[in-house]
PDB file of N, CA and C and ligand atoms in Angstrom:
ATOM      1  N   MET A   1      84.955 113.053  67.229  1.00 64.00           N
ATOM      2  CA  MET A   1      86.211 112.291  67.615  1.00 64.00           C
ATOM      3  C   MET A   1      86.131 110.686  67.044  1.00 64.00           C
ATOM      4  N   SER A   2      87.260 110.481  66.404  1.00 84.00           N
ATOM      5  CA  SER A   2      87.377 109.170  65.664  1.00 84.00           C
ATOM      6  C   SER A   2      87.515 107.879  66.663  1.00 84.00           C
ATOM      7  N   ASP A   3      86.852 107.034  66.445  1.00 95.00           N
ATOM      8  CA  ASP A   3      86.942 105.728  67.316  1.00 95.00           C
ATOM      9  C   ASP A   3      87.979 104.979  67.186  1.00 95.00           C
ATOM     10  N   PHE A   4      88.992 105.322  66.199  1.00 97.00           N
ATOM     11  CA  PHE A   4      90.375 104.382  65.967  1.00 97.00           C
ATOM     12  C   PHE A   4      91.366 105.452  65.729  1.00 97.00           C
ATOM     13  N   ASN A   5      92.706 104.720  66.078  1.00 97.00           N
ATOM     14  CA  ASN A   5      93.942 105.329  65.431  1.00 97.00           C
ATOM     15  C   ASN A   5      94.622 104.625  64.581  1.00 97.00           C
ATOM     16  N   TRP A   6      95.481 105.085  63.664  1.00 98.00           N
ATOM     17  CA  TRP A   6      96.254 103.970  62.831  1.00 98.00           C
ATOM     18  C   TRP A   6      97.403 104.012  63.810  1.00 98.00           C
ATOM     19  N   CYS A   7      97.932 102.900  63.806  1.00 98.00           N
ATOM     20  CA  CYS A   7      99.156 102.558  64.610  1.00 98.00           C
ATOM     21  C   CYS A   7     100.404 103.454  64.034  1.00 98.00           C
ATOM     22  N   HIS A   8     100.745 104.111  65.304  1.00 98.00           N
ATOM     23  CA  HIS A   8     101.987 105.154  64.948  1.00 98.00           C
ATOM     24  C   HIS A   8     103.616 104.300  64.680  1.00 98.00           C
ATOM     25  N   GLY A   9     103.605 103.171  64.906  1.00 98.00           N
ATOM     26  CA  GLY A   9     104.845 102.381  64.371  1.00 98.00           C
ATOM     27  C   GLY A   9     105.148 102.897  63.188  1.00 98.00           C
ATOM     28  N   PRO A  10     106.421 103.475  63.124  1.00 98.00           N
ATOM     29  CA  PRO A  10     106.654 103.772  61.633  1.00 98.00           C
ATOM     30  C   PRO A  10     107.276 102.793  60.634  1.00 98.00           C
ATOM     31  N   GLU A  11     107.214 101.613  61.139  1.00 98.00           N
ATOM     32  CA  GLU A  11     107.566 100.558  60.037  1.00 98.00           C
ATOM     33  C   GLU A  11     106.195  99.485  60.049  1.00 98.00           C
ATOM     34  N   CYS A  12     105.239  99.883  60.624  1.00 98.00           N
ATOM     35  CA  CYS A  12     103.994  99.036  60.669  1.00 98.00           C
ATOM     36  C   CYS A  12     103.511  98.445  59.433  1.00 98.00           C
ATOM     37  N   HIS A  13     103.341  99.524  58.433  1.00 98.00           N
ATOM     38  CA  HIS A  13     102.948  99.177  57.221  1.00 98.00           C
ATOM     39  C   HIS A  13     103.964  98.234  56.296  1.00 98.00           C
ATOM     40  N   THR A  14     105.288  97.807  56.974  1.00 98.00           N
ATOM     41  CA  THR A  14     106.112  97.145  56.137  1.00 98.00           C
ATOM     42  C   THR A  14     106.224  95.576  56.581  1.00 98.00           C
ATOM     43  N   LYS A  15     105.705  95.458  57.679  1.00 97.00           N
ATOM     44  CA  LYS A  15     105.840  94.025  58.346  1.00 97.00           C
ATOM     45  C   LYS A  15     104.699  93.051  57.435  1.00 97.00           C
ATOM     46  N   HIS A  16     105.290  92.090  57.433  1.00 97.00           N
ATOM     47  CA  HIS A  16     104.600  90.922  56.594  1.00 97.00           C
ATOM     48  C   HIS A  16     103.618  90.106  57.182  1.00 97.00           C
ATOM     49  N   THR A  17     102.334  90.552  57.506  1.00 97.00           N
ATOM     50  CA  THR A  17     101.420  89.714  58.153  1.00 97.00           C
ATOM     51  C   THR A  17      99.942  89.840  57.234  1.00 97.00           C
ATOM     52  N   VAL A  18      99.459  88.605  57.011  1.00 97.00           N
ATOM     53  CA  VAL A  18      98.193  88.685  56.104  1.00 97.00           C
ATOM     54  C   VAL A  18      97.001  89.656  56.612  1.00 97.00           C
ATOM     55  N   ASP A  19      97.062  90.061  57.961  1.00 97.00           N
ATOM     56  CA  ASP A  19      96.023  90.853  58.426  1.00 97.00           C
ATOM     57  C   ASP A  19      96.070  92.232  57.844  1.00 97.00           C
ATOM     58  N   ARG A  20      97.362  92.858  57.303  1.00 98.00           N
ATOM     59  CA  ARG A  20      97.817  94.001  56.984  1.00 98.00           C
ATOM     60  C   ARG A  20      97.563  94.174  55.389  1.00 98.00           C
ATOM     61  N   VAL A  21      97.318  93.096  54.792  1.00 98.00           N
ATOM     62  CA  VAL A  21      97.137  93.087  53.247  1.00 98.00           C
ATOM     63  C   VAL A  21      95.607  93.728  52.944  1.00 98.00           C
ATOM     64  N   ARG A  22      95.840  94.355  52.298  1.00 97.00           N
ATOM     65  CA  ARG A  22      94.693  95.121  51.738  1.00 97.00           C
ATOM     66  C   ARG A  22      94.631  95.630  50.103  1.00 97.00           C
ATOM     67  N   GLY A  23      93.474  95.864  49.414  1.00 97.00           N
ATOM     68  CA  GLY A  23      93.646  96.245  48.277  1.00 97.00           C
ATOM     69  C   GLY A  23      92.759  95.139  47.313  1.00 97.00           C
ATOM     70  N   VAL A  24      92.809  95.608  46.038  1.00 97.00           N
ATOM     71  CA  VAL A  24      92.083  94.543  45.101  1.00 97.00           C
ATOM     72  C   VAL A  24      93.148  93.798  44.228  1.00 97.00           C
ATOM     73  N   LYS A  25      92.986  92.869  43.948  1.00 97.00           N
ATOM     74  CA  LYS A  25      93.789  91.873  43.175  1.00 97.00           C
ATOM     75  C   LYS A  25      94.467  92.663  42.079  1.00 97.00           C
ATOM     76  N   GLY A  26      95.957  92.596  42.190  1.00 97.00           N
ATOM     77  CA  GLY A  26      96.923  93.243  41.157  1.00 97.00           C
ATOM     78  C   GLY A  26      97.289  94.637  41.720  1.00 97.00           C
ATOM     79  N   SER A  27      96.714  95.069  43.050  1.00 98.00           N
ATOM     80  CA  SER A  27      97.404  96.332  43.272  1.00 98.00           C
ATOM     81  C   SER A  27      97.155  96.242  44.872  1.00 98.00           C
ATOM     82  N   LYS A  28      97.602  94.901  45.473  1.00 98.00           N
ATOM     83  CA  LYS A  28      97.644  94.788  46.772  1.00 98.00           C
ATOM     84  C   LYS A  28      98.623  95.649  47.508  1.00 98.00           C
ATOM     85  N   VAL A  29      98.512  96.110  48.835  1.00 98.00           N
ATOM     86  CA  VAL A  29      99.276  96.625  49.692  1.00 98.00           C
ATOM     87  C   VAL A  29      99.358  96.023  51.143  1.00 98.00           C
ATOM     88  N   LEU A  30     100.423  96.488  51.629  1.00 98.00           N
ATOM     89  CA  LEU A  30     100.514  96.245  53.371  1.00 98.00           C
ATOM     90  C   LEU A  30     100.217  97.484  54.052  1.00 98.00           C
ATOM     91  N   ARG A  31      99.117  97.681  54.835  1.00 98.00           N
ATOM     92  CA  ARG A  31      98.652  98.811  55.320  1.00 98.00           C
ATOM     93  C   ARG A  31      98.841  98.826  56.776  1.00 98.00           C
ATOM     94  N   THR A  32      99.351 100.182  57.323  1.00 98.00           N
ATOM     95  CA  THR A  32      99.369 100.387  58.653  1.00 98.00           C
ATOM     96  C   THR A  32      97.940  99.771  59.290  1.00 98.00           C
ATOM     97  N   ARG A  33      98.380  99.198  60.406  1.00 98.00           N
ATOM     98  CA  ARG A  33      97.198  98.549  61.304  1.00 98.00           C
ATOM     99  C   ARG A  33      96.417  99.733  61.924  1.00 98.00           C
ATOM    100  N   LYS A  34      94.995  99.335  61.908  1.00 98.00           N
ATOM    101  CA  LYS A  34      93.894 100.413  62.508  1.00 98.00           C
ATOM    102  C   LYS A  34      93.870  99.812  63.885  1.00 98.00           C
ATOM    103  N   ILE A  35      93.610 100.807  64.915  1.00 98.00           N
ATOM    104  CA  ILE A  35      93.428 100.229  66.122  1.00 98.00           C
ATOM    105  C   ILE A  35      92.259 100.629  66.674  1.00 98.00           C
ATOM    106  N   LYS A  36      91.263 100.007  66.882  1.00 97.00           N
ATOM    107  CA  LYS A  36      89.935 100.386  67.374  1.00 97.00           C
ATOM    108  C   LYS A  36      90.053 100.786  69.039  1.00 97.00           C
ATOM    109  N   LEU A  37      89.509 102.036  69.292  1.00 97.00           N
ATOM    110  CA  LEU A  37      89.781 102.510  70.540  1.00 97.00           C
ATOM    111  C   LEU A  37      88.436 101.965  71.440  1.00 97.00           C
ATOM    112  N   ASN A  38      88.800 101.479  72.420  1.00 96.00           N
ATOM    113  CA  ASN A  38      87.831 100.995  73.492  1.00 96.00           C
ATOM    114  C   ASN A  38      88.259 101.402  75.074  1.00 96.00           C
ATOM    115  N   ASN A  39      87.439 100.844  76.021  1.00 95.00           N
ATOM    116  CA  ASN A  39      87.761 101.238  77.362  1.00 95.00           C
ATOM    117  C   ASN A  39      89.189 100.913  77.768  1.00 95.00           C
ATOM    118  N   TRP A  40      89.562  99.669  77.452  1.00 94.00           N
ATOM    119  CA  TRP A  40      90.713  99.082  77.759  1.00 94.00           C
ATOM    120  C   TRP A  40      92.113  99.762  77.357  1.00 94.00           C
ATOM    121  N   ASN A  41      91.784 100.273  75.896  1.00 95.00           N
ATOM    122  CA  ASN A  41      93.112 100.955  75.497  1.00 95.00           C
ATOM    123  C   ASN A  41      93.354 102.466  75.316  1.00 95.00           C
ATOM    124  N   SER A  42      92.276 102.944  75.423  1.00 93.00           N
ATOM    125  CA  SER A  42      91.852 104.569  75.210  1.00 93.00           C
ATOM    126  C   SER A  42      92.758 105.085  76.360  1.00 93.00           C
ATOM    127  N   GLY A  43      93.500 106.219  76.171  1.00 90.00           N
ATOM    128  CA  GLY A  43      94.549 106.677  76.907  1.00 90.00           C
ATOM    129  C   GLY A  43      95.746 106.079  77.416  1.00 90.00           C
ATOM    130  N   SER A  44      95.975 104.633  76.871  1.00 96.00           N
ATOM    131  CA  SER A  44      97.377 104.134  76.967  1.00 96.00           C
ATOM    132  C   SER A  44      97.957 103.935  75.827  1.00 96.00           C
ATOM    133  N   GLN A  45      99.270 103.485  75.927  1.00 96.00           N
ATOM    134  CA  GLN A  45      99.977 103.328  74.382  1.00 96.00           C
ATOM    135  C   GLN A  45      99.431 102.319  73.682  1.00 96.00           C
ATOM    136  N   TRP A  46      98.538 101.393  74.187  1.00 97.00           N
ATOM    137  CA  TRP A  46      97.867 100.478  72.992  1.00 97.00           C
ATOM    138  C   TRP A  46      96.761 101.105  72.425  1.00 97.00           C
ATOM    139  N   GLY A  47      96.464 102.376  72.699  1.00 97.00           N
ATOM    140  CA  GLY A  47      95.445 103.011  71.805  1.00 97.00           C
ATOM    141  C   GLY A  47      96.285 103.906  70.473  1.00 97.00           C
ATOM    142  N   PHE A  48      97.492 103.781  70.540  1.00 97.00           N
ATOM    143  CA  PHE A  48      98.456 104.244  69.508  1.00 97.00           C
ATOM    144  C   PHE A  48      99.267 103.275  68.860  1.00 97.00           C
ATOM    145  N   PHE A  49      99.519 101.900  69.481  1.00 98.00           N
ATOM    146  CA  PHE A  49     100.577 101.069  68.887  1.00 98.00           C
ATOM    147  C   PHE A  49      99.767  99.662  68.807  1.00 98.00           C
ATOM    148  N   CYS A  50      99.975  99.074  67.729  1.00 98.00           N
ATOM    149  CA  CYS A  50      99.221  97.564  67.622  1.00 98.00           C
ATOM    150  C   CYS A  50     100.261  96.754  68.294  1.00 98.00           C
ATOM    151  N   SER A  51     101.270  96.663  68.714  1.00 98.00           N
ATOM    152  CA  SER A  51     102.229  95.789  69.115  1.00 98.00           C
ATOM    153  C   SER A  51     103.333  96.402  69.950  1.00 98.00           C
ATOM    154  N   ASN A  52     104.130  95.641  70.876  1.00 97.00           N
ATOM    155  CA  ASN A  52     105.269  96.178  71.306  1.00 97.00           C
ATOM    156  C   ASN A  52     106.439  96.492  70.308  1.00 97.00           C
ATOM    157  N   HIS A  53     106.439  95.654  69.152  1.00 97.00           N
ATOM    158  CA  HIS A  53     107.224  95.840  68.230  1.00 97.00           C
ATOM    159  C   HIS A  53     107.396  97.344  67.667  1.00 97.00           C
ATOM    160  N   CYS A  54     106.072  97.641  67.104  1.00 98.00           N
ATOM    161  CA  CYS A  54     105.641  99.110  66.917  1.00 98.00           C
ATOM    162  C   CYS A  54     106.199  99.966  67.743  1.00 98.00           C
ATOM    163  N   GLN A  55     105.603  99.901  68.906  1.00 98.00           N
ATOM    164  CA  GLN A  55     106.305 100.871  70.081  1.00 98.00           C
ATOM    165  C   GLN A  55     107.469 101.035  70.041  1.00 98.00           C
ATOM    166  N   ASN A  56     108.421  99.896  69.981  1.00 98.00           N
ATOM    167  CA  ASN A  56     109.776  99.938  70.218  1.00 98.00           C
ATOM    168  C   ASN A  56     110.325 100.678  68.955  1.00 98.00           C
ATOM    169  N   ASP A  57     109.733 100.605  67.845  1.00 98.00           N
ATOM    170  CA  ASP A  57     110.615 101.111  66.401  1.00 98.00           C
ATOM    171  C   ASP A  57     110.019 102.513  66.767  1.00 98.00           C
ATOM    172  N   PHE A  58     108.809 103.169  67.289  1.00 98.00           N
ATOM    173  CA  PHE A  58     108.662 104.571  67.234  1.00 98.00           C
ATOM    174  C   PHE A  58     109.644 105.241  68.479  1.00 98.00           C
ATOM    175  N   TRP A  59     109.775 104.519  69.580  1.00 97.00           N
ATOM    176  CA  TRP A  59     110.903 104.765  70.535  1.00 97.00           C
ATOM    177  C   TRP A  59     112.310 105.014  69.738  1.00 97.00           C
ATOM    178  N   LYS A  60     112.558 104.025  68.919  1.00 97.00           N
ATOM    179  CA  LYS A  60     113.964 104.068  68.342  1.00 97.00           C
ATOM    180  C   LYS A  60     114.008 105.078  67.551  1.00 97.00           C
ATOM    181  N   THR A  61     112.850 105.513  66.902  1.00 97.00           N
ATOM    182  CA  THR A  61     112.804 106.621  65.800  1.00 97.00           C
ATOM    183  C   THR A  61     112.812 107.957  66.607  1.00 97.00           C
ATOM    184  N   TYR A  62     112.006 108.143  67.573  1.00 97.00           N
ATOM    185  CA  TYR A  62     111.852 109.344  68.284  1.00 97.00           C
ATOM    186  C   TYR A  62     112.096 109.756  69.744  1.00 97.00           C
ATOM    187  N   ALA A  63     112.894 108.799  70.310  1.00 97.00           N
ATOM    188  CA  ALA A  63     113.336 108.808  71.505  1.00 97.00           C
ATOM    189  C   ALA A  63     113.716 110.331  71.912  1.00 97.00           C
ATOM    190  N   THR A  64     114.507 110.826  71.376  1.00 97.00           N
ATOM    191  CA  THR A  64     115.174 112.286  71.619  1.00 97.00           C
ATOM    192  C   THR A  64     114.051 113.208  71.788  1.00 97.00           C
ATOM    193  N   GLN A  65     113.118 113.330  70.755  1.00 97.00           N
ATOM    194  CA  GLN A  65     112.163 114.146  70.842  1.00 97.00           C
ATOM    195  C   GLN A  65     111.033 113.744  71.652  1.00 97.00           C
ATOM    196  N   ILE A  66     110.681 112.420  72.009  1.00 96.00           N
ATOM    197  CA  ILE A  66     109.928 112.181  73.186  1.00 96.00           C
ATOM    198  C   ILE A  66     110.403 112.855  74.426  1.00 96.00           C
ATOM    199  N   VAL A  67     111.674 112.345  74.948  1.00 97.00           N
ATOM    200  CA  VAL A  67     112.108 112.759  76.392  1.00 97.00           C
ATOM    201  C   VAL A  67     112.247 114.513  76.501  1.00 97.00           C
ATOM    202  N   ALA A  68     112.296 115.010  75.224  1.00 97.00           N
ATOM    203  CA  ALA A  68     112.285 116.478  75.061  1.00 97.00           C
ATOM    204  C   ALA A  68     110.968 117.089  75.687  1.00 97.00           C
ATOM    205  N   ILE A  69     110.037 116.372  75.836  1.00 97.00           N
ATOM    206  CA  ILE A  69     108.552 116.736  76.199  1.00 97.00           C
ATOM    207  C   ILE A  69     108.611 117.245  77.759  1.00 97.00           C
ATOM    208  N   ALA A  70     109.512 116.328  78.306  1.00 97.00           N
ATOM    209  CA  ALA A  70     109.509 116.376  79.822  1.00 97.00           C
ATOM    210  C   ALA A  70     111.088 115.968  80.025  1.00 97.00           C
ATOM    211  N   PRO A  71     112.144 116.797  79.835  1.00 97.00           N
ATOM    212  CA  PRO A  71     113.478 116.184  80.071  1.00 97.00           C
ATOM    213  C   PRO A  71     113.722 116.003  81.810  1.00 97.00           C
ATOM    214  N   ARG A  72     114.563 115.133  81.956  1.00 96.00           N
ATOM    215  CA  ARG A  72     115.079 114.692  83.356  1.00 96.00           C
ATOM    216  C   ARG A  72     116.553 115.178  83.449  1.00 96.00           C
ATOM    217  N   THR A  73     116.708 116.637  83.911  1.00 96.00           N
ATOM    218  CA  THR A  73     118.193 116.899  83.839  1.00 96.00           C
ATOM    219  C   THR A  73     118.899 116.711  85.429  1.00 96.00           C
ATOM    220  N   GLU A  74     118.033 116.282  86.221  1.00 97.00           N
ATOM    221  CA  GLU A  74     118.514 115.878  87.626  1.00 97.00           C
ATOM    222  C   GLU A  74     117.877 114.655  88.258  1.00 97.00           C
ATOM    223  N   CYS A  75     118.465 114.126  89.123  1.00 97.00           N
ATOM    224  CA  CYS A  75     117.919 112.866  89.715  1.00 97.00           C
ATOM    225  C   CYS A  75     116.721 113.308  90.477  1.00 97.00           C
ATOM    226  N   GLN A  76     115.781 112.438  90.912  1.00 95.00           N
ATOM    227  CA  GLN A  76     114.736 112.411  91.814  1.00 95.00           C
ATOM    228  C   GLN A  76     115.084 111.743  92.976  1.00 95.00           C
ATOM    229  N   GLU A  77     114.645 111.875  94.345  1.00 96.00           N
ATOM    230  CA  GLU A  77     114.956 111.113  95.465  1.00 96.00           C
ATOM    231  C   GLU A  77     113.590 111.008  96.317  1.00 96.00           C
ATOM    232  N   THR A  78     113.605 109.719  96.794  1.00 95.00           N
ATOM    233  CA  THR A  78     112.281 109.441  97.821  1.00 95.00           C
ATOM    234  C   THR A  78     112.951 109.188  99.062  1.00 95.00           C
ATOM    235  N   PRO A  79     112.479 110.060  99.983  1.00 96.00           N
ATOM    236  CA  PRO A  79     113.071 109.883 101.427  1.00 96.00           C
ATOM    237  C   PRO A  79     112.517 108.456 102.082  1.00 96.00           C
ATOM    238  N   ILE A  80     113.395 107.680 102.826  1.00 97.00           N
ATOM    239  CA  ILE A  80     113.011 106.320 103.310  1.00 97.00           C
ATOM    240  C   ILE A  80     113.773 106.357 104.657  1.00 97.00           C
ATOM    241  N   LEU A  81     113.201 105.376 105.402  1.00 96.00           N
ATOM    242  CA  LEU A  81     113.567 105.051 106.926  1.00 96.00           C
ATOM    243  C   LEU A  81     115.159 104.299 106.403  1.00 96.00           C
ATOM    244  N   ASP A  82     115.923 103.994 107.518  1.00 97.00           N
ATOM    245  CA  ASP A  82     116.870 103.163 107.282  1.00 97.00           C
ATOM    246  C   ASP A  82     116.519 101.673 106.987  1.00 97.00           C
ATOM    247  N   PRO A  83     116.801 101.148 105.774  1.00 96.00           N
ATOM    248  CA  PRO A  83     116.503  99.886 105.663  1.00 96.00           C
ATOM    249  C   PRO A  83     116.630  98.837 106.568  1.00 96.00           C
ATOM    250  N   GLU A  84     115.566  97.832 106.982  1.00 93.00           N
ATOM    251  CA  GLU A  84     116.116  96.727 107.835  1.00 93.00           C
ATOM    252  C   GLU A  84     115.959  95.590 107.139  1.00 93.00           C
ATOM    253  N   ARG A  85     116.883  94.494 107.380  1.00 94.00           N
ATOM    254  CA  ARG A  85     117.363  93.444 107.032  1.00 94.00           C
ATOM    255  C   ARG A  85     117.005  92.551 107.656  1.00 94.00           C
ATOM    256  N   LYS A  86     115.847  91.731 107.601  1.00 94.00           N
ATOM    257  CA  LYS A  86     115.361  90.503 108.499  1.00 94.00           C
ATOM    258  C   LYS A  86     115.386  88.972 107.980  1.00 94.00           C
ATOM    259  N   LYS A  87     115.758  88.313 108.865  1.00 95.00           N
ATOM    260  CA  LYS A  87     115.640  86.786 108.667  1.00 95.00           C
ATOM    261  C   LYS A  87     114.260  86.128 108.599  1.00 95.00           C
ATOM    262  N   HIS A  88     113.920  85.492 107.798  1.00 94.00           N
ATOM    263  CA  HIS A  88     112.796  84.824 107.899  1.00 94.00           C
ATOM    264  C   HIS A  88     112.967  83.134 107.776  1.00 94.00           C
ATOM    265  N   THR A  89     112.495  82.577 108.907  1.00 94.00           N
ATOM    266  CA  THR A  89     112.643  81.138 108.815  1.00 94.00           C
ATOM    267  C   THR A  89     111.338  80.068 108.802  1.00 94.00           C
ATOM    268  N   HIS A  90     111.076  79.434 107.924  1.00 93.00           N
ATOM    269  CA  HIS A  90     110.155  78.555 107.708  1.00 93.00           C
ATOM    270  C   HIS A  90     110.606  77.055 107.892  1.00 93.00           C
ATOM    271  N   GLU A  91     109.579  76.265 109.014  1.00 93.00           N
ATOM    272  CA  GLU A  91     110.006  75.098 109.234  1.00 93.00           C
ATOM    273  C   GLU A  91     109.104  73.987 108.253  1.00 93.00           C
ATOM    274  N   TYR A  92     109.919  73.026 107.773  1.00 93.00           N
ATOM    275  CA  TYR A  92     109.031  72.059 106.713  1.00 93.00           C
ATOM    276  C   TYR A  92     109.492  70.797 107.243  1.00 93.00           C
ATOM    277  N   SER A  93     108.667  69.610 107.037  1.00 93.00           N
ATOM    278  CA  SER A  93     109.011  68.605 107.436  1.00 93.00           C
ATOM    279  C   SER A  93     110.415  68.008 106.919  1.00 93.00           C
ATOM    280  N   TRP A  94     110.969  68.646 105.852  1.00 91.00           N
ATOM    281  CA  TRP A  94     112.190  67.939 105.354  1.00 91.00           C
ATOM    282  C   TRP A  94     113.200  69.082 106.112  1.00 91.00           C
ATOM    283  N   GLY A  95     113.040  69.952 106.865  1.00 93.00           N
ATOM    284  CA  GLY A  95     113.924  70.809 107.420  1.00 93.00           C
ATOM    285  C   GLY A  95     113.645  72.289 107.349  1.00 93.00           C
ATOM    286  N   ASN A  96     114.422  73.073 107.813  1.00 93.00           N
ATOM    287  CA  ASN A  96     114.114  74.496 107.948  1.00 93.00           C
ATOM    288  C   ASN A  96     114.583  75.268 106.291  1.00 93.00           C
ATOM    289  N   HIS A  97     113.975  76.395 106.132  1.00 94.00           N
ATOM    290  CA  HIS A  97     114.377  77.189 105.060  1.00 94.00           C
ATOM    291  C   HIS A  97     114.359  78.628 105.515  1.00 94.00           C
ATOM    292  N   SER A  98     115.363  79.340 105.412  1.00 95.00           N
ATOM    293  CA  SER A  98     115.571  80.739 105.833  1.00 95.00           C
ATOM    294  C   SER A  98     115.771  81.446 104.540  1.00 95.00           C
ATOM    295  N   TYR A  99     115.307  82.749 104.730  1.00 95.00           N
ATOM    296  CA  TYR A  99     115.812  83.923 103.731  1.00 95.00           C
ATOM    297  C   TYR A  99     115.676  85.075 104.213  1.00 95.00           C
ATOM    298  N   TYR A 100     116.477  86.147 103.560  1.00 96.00           N
ATOM    299  CA  TYR A 100     116.434  87.449 104.155  1.00 96.00           C
ATOM    300  C   TYR A 100     115.752  88.347 103.064  1.00 96.00           C
ATOM    301  N   ASP A 101     115.123  89.394 103.818  1.00 96.00           N
ATOM    302  CA  ASP A 101     114.671  90.419 102.976  1.00 96.00           C
ATOM    303  C   ASP A 101     114.898  91.761 103.714  1.00 96.00           C
ATOM    304  N   THR A 102     114.735  92.898 102.732  1.00 96.00           N
ATOM    305  CA  THR A 102     115.062  94.122 103.119  1.00 96.00           C
ATOM    306  C   THR A 102     114.011  94.837 103.000  1.00 96.00           C
ATOM    307  N   LYS A 103     113.370  95.470 104.122  1.00 95.00           N
ATOM    308  CA  LYS A 103     112.361  96.163 104.095  1.00 95.00           C
ATOM    309  C   LYS A 103     112.495  97.762 104.000  1.00 95.00           C
ATOM    310  N   ILE A 104     112.176  98.180 102.846  1.00 96.00           N
ATOM    311  CA  ILE A 104     112.179  99.585 102.645  1.00 96.00           C
ATOM    312  C   ILE A 104     110.884 100.438 102.693  1.00 96.00           C
ATOM    313  N   GLU A 105     110.734 101.491 103.577  1.00 96.00           N
ATOM    314  CA  GLU A 105     109.789 102.173 103.995  1.00 96.00           C
ATOM    315  C   GLU A 105     110.020 103.503 103.460  1.00 96.00           C
ATOM    316  N   VAL A 106     108.874 104.344 102.995  1.00 96.00           N
ATOM    317  CA  VAL A 106     109.072 105.729 102.752  1.00 96.00           C
ATOM    318  C   VAL A 106     109.050 106.532 104.088  1.00 96.00           C
ATOM    319  N   ASP A 107     109.871 107.462 104.144  1.00 95.00           N
ATOM    320  CA  ASP A 107     109.745 108.134 105.369  1.00 95.00           C
ATOM    321  C   ASP A 107     108.867 109.246 105.184  1.00 95.00           C
ATOM    322  N   GLU A 108     107.394 109.402 105.641  1.00 94.00           N
ATOM    323  CA  GLU A 108     106.475 110.315 105.621  1.00 94.00           C
ATOM    324  C   GLU A 108     106.765 111.714 106.118  1.00 94.00           C
ATOM    325  N   THR A 109     107.761 111.501 107.134  1.00 95.00           N
ATOM    326  CA  THR A 109     107.936 112.945 108.072  1.00 95.00           C
ATOM    327  C   THR A 109     108.724 113.649 107.098  1.00 95.00           C
ATOM    328  N   ARG A 110     109.647 113.094 105.979  1.00 90.00           N
ATOM    329  CA  ARG A 110     110.422 113.813 105.280  1.00 90.00           C
ATOM    330  C   ARG A 110     109.982 114.155 103.894  1.00 90.00           C
ATOM    331  N   GLN A 111     108.639 114.040 103.623  1.00 76.00           N
ATOM    332  CA  GLN A 111     108.048 114.190 102.372  1.00 76.00           C
ATOM    333  C   GLN A 111     107.958 115.751 102.103  1.00 76.00           C
ATOM    334  N   SER A 112     108.376 116.196 101.051  1.00 63.00           N
ATOM    335  CA  SER A 112     108.129 117.604 100.755  1.00 63.00           C
ATOM    336  C   SER A 112     106.704 117.966 100.340  1.00 63.00           C
TER     337      SER A 112
HETATM  338 ZN1  LIG B 201     101.755  98.610  64.210  1.00 68.92          ZN
END
């Protein structure tokens, strides 16, 4: 198995950066970036893309084909308990500060 991937960004080899310049004088090229695989990037998108930009280019080109792998034709739902809106007040030397938050909890009794 190879210990690297070529970046899958369809435009990677067209970006003007000096690290992509390869070849001998008189026949220089911009080359797709090589991604060395390691514990950090193996199995994630960073093992296939050298940058967010290249990943975005890939999505722009192949989005329809990518989602066809696992199409979502219906929404999904997670059962929750009735949300509780709660006021929190903190006392400071200069006065009180209050804020509200809403607690959302999964209803484990309704899990399928
Ligand atoms: Zn790239």
